[in-house]
Amino acid sequence: MTVLIRKVFLFGSLVVAALQATSITLPSLHRPQEATTFATSLVLDASEAAVAASTQPWNNPGQFHLNKNFSINATPTIRNYDWTISQKTIAPDGLERPMLLVNGMFPGPLIEANTGDRIVVKVTNNLVNGTAIHWHGMFQNGTNWMDGSGGVTQCLIPPGQSFTYNFTVPNQWGTYWWHAHAASQYVDGIIGPLVIHSPDEAHLSHYDEDVIVMLSDYYHTPSPTLVSWYLSPASDGSEPIPDNGLINGLNYFNCTLDSQALFPTHAPCRSNAPRSVFDFQPGLRYRIRLINAGSFADFQFSIDNHTLSVIEADGVDMQPVDVHRIPIHVGQRYSAIVQANQEADNYWIRAQMNLNCFNEVNPALDASVKALVHYTGAPVSQVANSFDWAEKAWPGRCLDLDASMLKPFVVRDAPPADVQVILDMSFQKITKKRVSLGYVNETAWVPLKKTATLFQANKGKTNFATTQLIVTLNQTQTVELVVNNYDEGSHPFHLHGHQVYVVGEGRGRYIPGESPLNTVNPLRRDTITLQTFGYTVLRFVNDNPGMWPFHCHINPHLNAGLMVQFFSLPSAVRAFKIPAELKKMCNA
Ligand code: C2O
C-alpha cells in the first residue's frame, strides 16, 4: 500500500544549475543573525594569530591511533565526557579562520566505548548561538530525545547553558561519528569520531592496530556566509565549492591561491602546514576506520601500493572484499584492513574529491587531498614518491561502492515489505525569492524554533507545521522506502536510529514490479547515496519509537530543506518521559 502519493514534476524543475565557468562574487546579502555575529570575530588579535601559525595545539593526532590498553572485554561502564563548545581561531591548513570547537580541539575528542556501556556527555555551549550534538548512527532505542537533532528531538542548548546527553549502546558496534545538528555548525568544526567496540565484532583477530581517518572537505569562509549565499538567488542553486580538504583535520595549502578562491578571505596564512602522517610498522595489519565528516564532497580514498580489504560499512560487519579505492560520501563510514607489507618508505594516502559532483570550479582547490603512510625506518618526510593506482578513479558519476560487493557478515535477508512509502526529492525554485530549495515530495524542511516535533508528538499532536513532512508509522512493521531522485546531484541520505537494507537502486524512476530488487542478504547501513536521476529502494523495521530524521547529509542541502521525519510508534512516543531539562531549553 502506498501512503504517499508521488508528485509529478515539470521537466523544467529538474534542471537546477548550469555549469558556470566564471567565478562568483559574494553578493551583499541581508544575512541572518548568525552570520553577522560569526563574522565580527574574523578580526584576529595578533597573539592568537601567532600561536595558530606556529603549532597545531588544537589537533591531537594521538587520538586517531586507538589505544591498545582499551579493554574491549571490560564490564559495562559509564564513559563520561565533559565538553565545552566555543569559537576559536585556528589554521588547520595554515590559513586562519574562526572555527567552532569542542574543548578547543579539531577534530573534536574521540568517544570510545564498548557495546553495553553508557555514554554521558556534558555539553556546555559557549557559542553565541544555540547548538545540539547528534550521535550519528546510534540507535537511541528508547532515548529518541538524546538523538541531538535540533528542531526534531530537542530545542537547541542555549548560549551559556549546559545539557548532558546520556544514552546506552546495547546492541551495536563499529565506526560512527558525532557532530552538531544545528544550522550549519558542524561544517565549522563541531565533529569527532565515535567508536564502539565489541568482542562480537567479526574481524577482531584480523588486525593488529586500529586507526581513524576522518576526511572532510574544508572551507576558509565560515559556513553562515556560505549558506546565506547558497540560499540566495546569486548561487543559482550551486553549492559552495570547498577550498581544501582535510585528513584528521590537517592538510597543506598554498597560501597564494587564497586570492583566486571563490570566496577569498585574505586571512593570515602560512604555507607548508603539515599533512597527517600515519606510522606503519612493517608486518602489522592496520584497521583503517574511514569517516567522511565533510559537508559536500564525495571522496575516493586510496593508499598507494596498499590494497584495502573492506570489513565494515556504517557499523555493519562485511565479508572482506579487496579494493584499491573506496568511494565515501558525506556521513558514511568504512573500515578496511591494510597490510604493512611494502618496502619501508613513505606512501601517499589519497582522498580524491569527485569533481563531477561539483557545479563550479574553485581555482584555489587541490581536489587531491593527501596524507602519508610512514614506515618505521624510512626517512621522515612530508612528501612521498609513490604512485597512484593505475586504474581511473572515477566512473564520472557519484556512486557508492557497488552494493553487490558489500555482503554483510551476519547474513540477514530483507523482510517482506508491510508498507511502502514513496518519496520524491527534487530542487525547485518555486518560492517568491527564486531560491532553489530542496523538496521531499512537496515539503522543504525548515527547523522548528522553540519546540521540536518530538515534543509536539509527545503531547499528542498529530498535525504538524507545513514545513515538516512527517510520515507516521503506527505499528512495528517492515517499511519499504522508495526514493526517486529528480535531481542532477547525488545525495547521501542518512536515516537516524536505524540501519536500512539496500534492496534496489538504479537509474531513472522506480517502476514497481519492473525495477529489480535483491532481498538476499542485501547491504545494510545507515547512509546511502541516491544517484543522479535515479531511484533507491530501502527497507527498515520501525521497531524504534520516536521522531527520526531521514535527510540528505550534504549540509547546504539540509539547510535548503531536504529532510523528512519518520514518526514511529506514536503511542509509545506519547508515553515517553522526556527529561524536564530538555524541554526547558525551548523557553530560552
Ligand atoms: Cu549525521 Cu542527521 O546526521
JSON list of N, CA, C and O in Angstrom, two decimals, residues 31 98 109 138 160 255 284 358-359 385 400 427 450 518 563:
[
{"chain": "A", "resi": 31, "resn": "ARG", "atom": "N", "xyz": [22.12, 39.19, 5.80]},
{"chain": "A", "resi": 31, "resn": "ARG", "atom": "CA", "xyz": [22.50, 37.94, 6.42]},
{"chain": "A", "resi": 31, "resn": "ARG", "atom": "C", "xyz": [21.71, 37.70, 7.70]},
{"chain": "A", "resi": 31, "resn": "ARG", "atom": "O", "xyz": [21.41, 38.62, 8.43]},
{"chain": "A", "resi": 98, "resn": "PRO", "atom": "N", "xyz": [38.09, 31.61, 12.03]},
{"chain": "A", "resi": 98, "resn": "PRO", "atom": "CA", "xyz": [37.39, 31.24, 13.25]},
{"chain": "A", "resi": 98, "resn": "PRO", "atom": "C", "xyz": [36.66, 29.93, 13.06]},
{"chain": "A", "resi": 98, "resn": "PRO", "atom": "O", "xyz": [36.09, 29.69, 11.99]},
{"chain": "A", "resi": 109, "resn": "PRO", "atom": "N", "xyz": [37.06, 15.64, 20.32]},
{"chain": "A", "resi": 109, "resn": "PRO", "atom": "CA", "xyz": [37.51, 14.47, 21.07]},
{"chain": "A", "resi": 109, "resn": "PRO", "atom": "C", "xyz": [36.84, 13.16, 20.62]},
{"chain": "A", "resi": 109, "resn": "PRO", "atom": "O", "xyz": [35.66, 13.13, 20.28]},
{"chain": "A", "resi": 138, "resn": "MET", "atom": "N", "xyz": [23.90, 6.11, 16.15]},
{"chain": "A", "resi": 138, "resn": "MET", "atom": "CA", "xyz": [23.46, 5.49, 17.40]},
{"chain": "A", "resi": 138, "resn": "MET", "atom": "C", "xyz": [21.95, 5.22, 17.31]},
{"chain": "A", "resi": 138, "resn": "MET", "atom": "O", "xyz": [21.18, 6.09, 16.90]},
{"chain": "A", "resi": 160, "resn": "GLY", "atom": "N", "xyz": [25.56, 29.74, 26.78]},
{"chain": "A", "resi": 160, "resn": "GLY", "atom": "CA", "xyz": [25.83, 29.86, 28.21]},
{"chain": "A", "resi": 160, "resn": "GLY", "atom": "C", "xyz": [25.28, 28.72, 29.04]},
{"chain": "A", "resi": 160, "resn": "GLY", "atom": "O", "xyz": [25.54, 28.64, 30.24]},
{"chain": "A", "resi": 255, "resn": "CYS", "atom": "N", "xyz": [49.19, 29.20, 0.14]},
{"chain": "A", "resi": 255, "resn": "CYS", "atom": "CA", "xyz": [48.51, 30.44, 0.54]},
{"chain": "A", "resi": 255, "resn": "CYS", "atom": "C", "xyz": [48.28, 31.41, -0.62]},
{"chain": "A", "resi": 255, "resn": "CYS", "atom": "O", "xyz": [47.33, 32.19, -0.59]},
{"chain": "A", "resi": 284, "resn": "LEU", "atom": "N", "xyz": [52.75, -5.43, 10.35]},
{"chain": "A", "resi": 284, "resn": "LEU", "atom": "CA", "xyz": [51.48, -5.36, 11.09]},
{"chain": "A", "resi": 284, "resn": "LEU", "atom": "C", "xyz": [50.30, -5.10, 10.15]},
{"chain": "A", "resi": 284, "resn": "LEU", "atom": "O", "xyz": [50.47, -4.65, 9.02]},
{"chain": "A", "resi": 358, "resn": "PHE", "atom": "N", "xyz": [30.53, 18.52, -8.52]},
{"chain": "A", "resi": 358, "resn": "PHE", "atom": "CA", "xyz": [30.50, 19.97, -8.28]},
{"chain": "A", "resi": 358, "resn": "PHE", "atom": "C", "xyz": [29.98, 20.70, -9.50]},
{"chain": "A", "resi": 358, "resn": "PHE", "atom": "O", "xyz": [30.25, 20.31, -10.63]},
{"chain": "A", "resi": 359, "resn": "ASN", "atom": "N", "xyz": [29.25, 21.80, -9.26]},
{"chain": "A", "resi": 359, "resn": "ASN", "atom": "CA", "xyz": [28.75, 22.62, -10.36]},
{"chain": "A", "resi": 359, "resn": "ASN", "atom": "C", "xyz": [29.69, 23.74, -10.76]},
{"chain": "A", "resi": 359, "resn": "ASN", "atom": "O", "xyz": [29.46, 24.40, -11.76]},
{"chain": "A", "resi": 385, "resn": "ASN", "atom": "N", "xyz": [57.19, 9.44, -2.80]},
{"chain": "A", "resi": 385, "resn": "ASN", "atom": "CA", "xyz": [57.48, 9.27, -4.22]},
{"chain": "A", "resi": 385, "resn": "ASN", "atom": "C", "xyz": [56.59, 8.20, -4.84]},
{"chain": "A", "resi": 385, "resn": "ASN", "atom": "O", "xyz": [56.81, 7.79, -5.98]},
{"chain": "A", "resi": 400, "resn": "ASP", "atom": "N", "xyz": [28.09, 5.16, -4.75]},
{"chain": "A", "resi": 400, "resn": "ASP", "atom": "CA", "xyz": [28.68, 4.38, -3.66]},
{"chain": "A", "resi": 400, "resn": "ASP", "atom": "C", "xyz": [29.44, 3.19, -4.22]},
{"chain": "A", "resi": 400, "resn": "ASP", "atom": "O", "xyz": [29.23, 2.79, -5.37]},
{"chain": "A", "resi": 427, "resn": "PHE", "atom": "N", "xyz": [15.03, 19.60, -6.42]},
{"chain": "A", "resi": 427, "resn": "PHE", "atom": "CA", "xyz": [15.28, 21.00, -6.10]},
{"chain": "A", "resi": 427, "resn": "PHE", "atom": "C", "xyz": [14.38, 21.85, -6.99]},
{"chain": "A", "resi": 427, "resn": "PHE", "atom": "O", "xyz": [14.28, 21.60, -8.18]},
{"chain": "A", "resi": 450, "resn": "LYS", "atom": "N", "xyz": [11.80, 26.99, 19.15]},
{"chain": "A", "resi": 450, "resn": "LYS", "atom": "CA", "xyz": [11.14, 26.99, 20.46]},
{"chain": "A", "resi": 450, "resn": "LYS", "atom": "C", "xyz": [10.31, 25.73, 20.70]},
{"chain": "A", "resi": 450, "resn": "LYS", "atom": "O", "xyz": [9.57, 25.64, 21.66]},
{"chain": "A", "resi": 518, "resn": "ASN", "atom": "N", "xyz": [16.89, -6.91, -4.74]},
{"chain": "A", "resi": 518, "resn": "ASN", "atom": "CA", "xyz": [17.59, -8.03, -4.13]},
{"chain": "A", "resi": 518, "resn": "ASN", "atom": "C", "xyz": [17.31, -8.05, -2.64]},
{"chain": "A", "resi": 518, "resn": "ASN", "atom": "O", "xyz": [17.70, -7.12, -1.92]},
{"chain": "A", "resi": 563, "resn": "MET", "atom": "N", "xyz": [14.74, 17.13, 3.99]},
{"chain": "A", "resi": 563, "resn": "MET", "atom": "CA", "xyz": [14.56, 16.25, 5.14]},
{"chain": "A", "resi": 563, "resn": "MET", "atom": "C", "xyz": [13.11, 15.85, 5.34]},
{"chain": "A", "resi": 563, "resn": "MET", "atom": "O", "xyz": [12.21, 16.63, 5.11]}
]
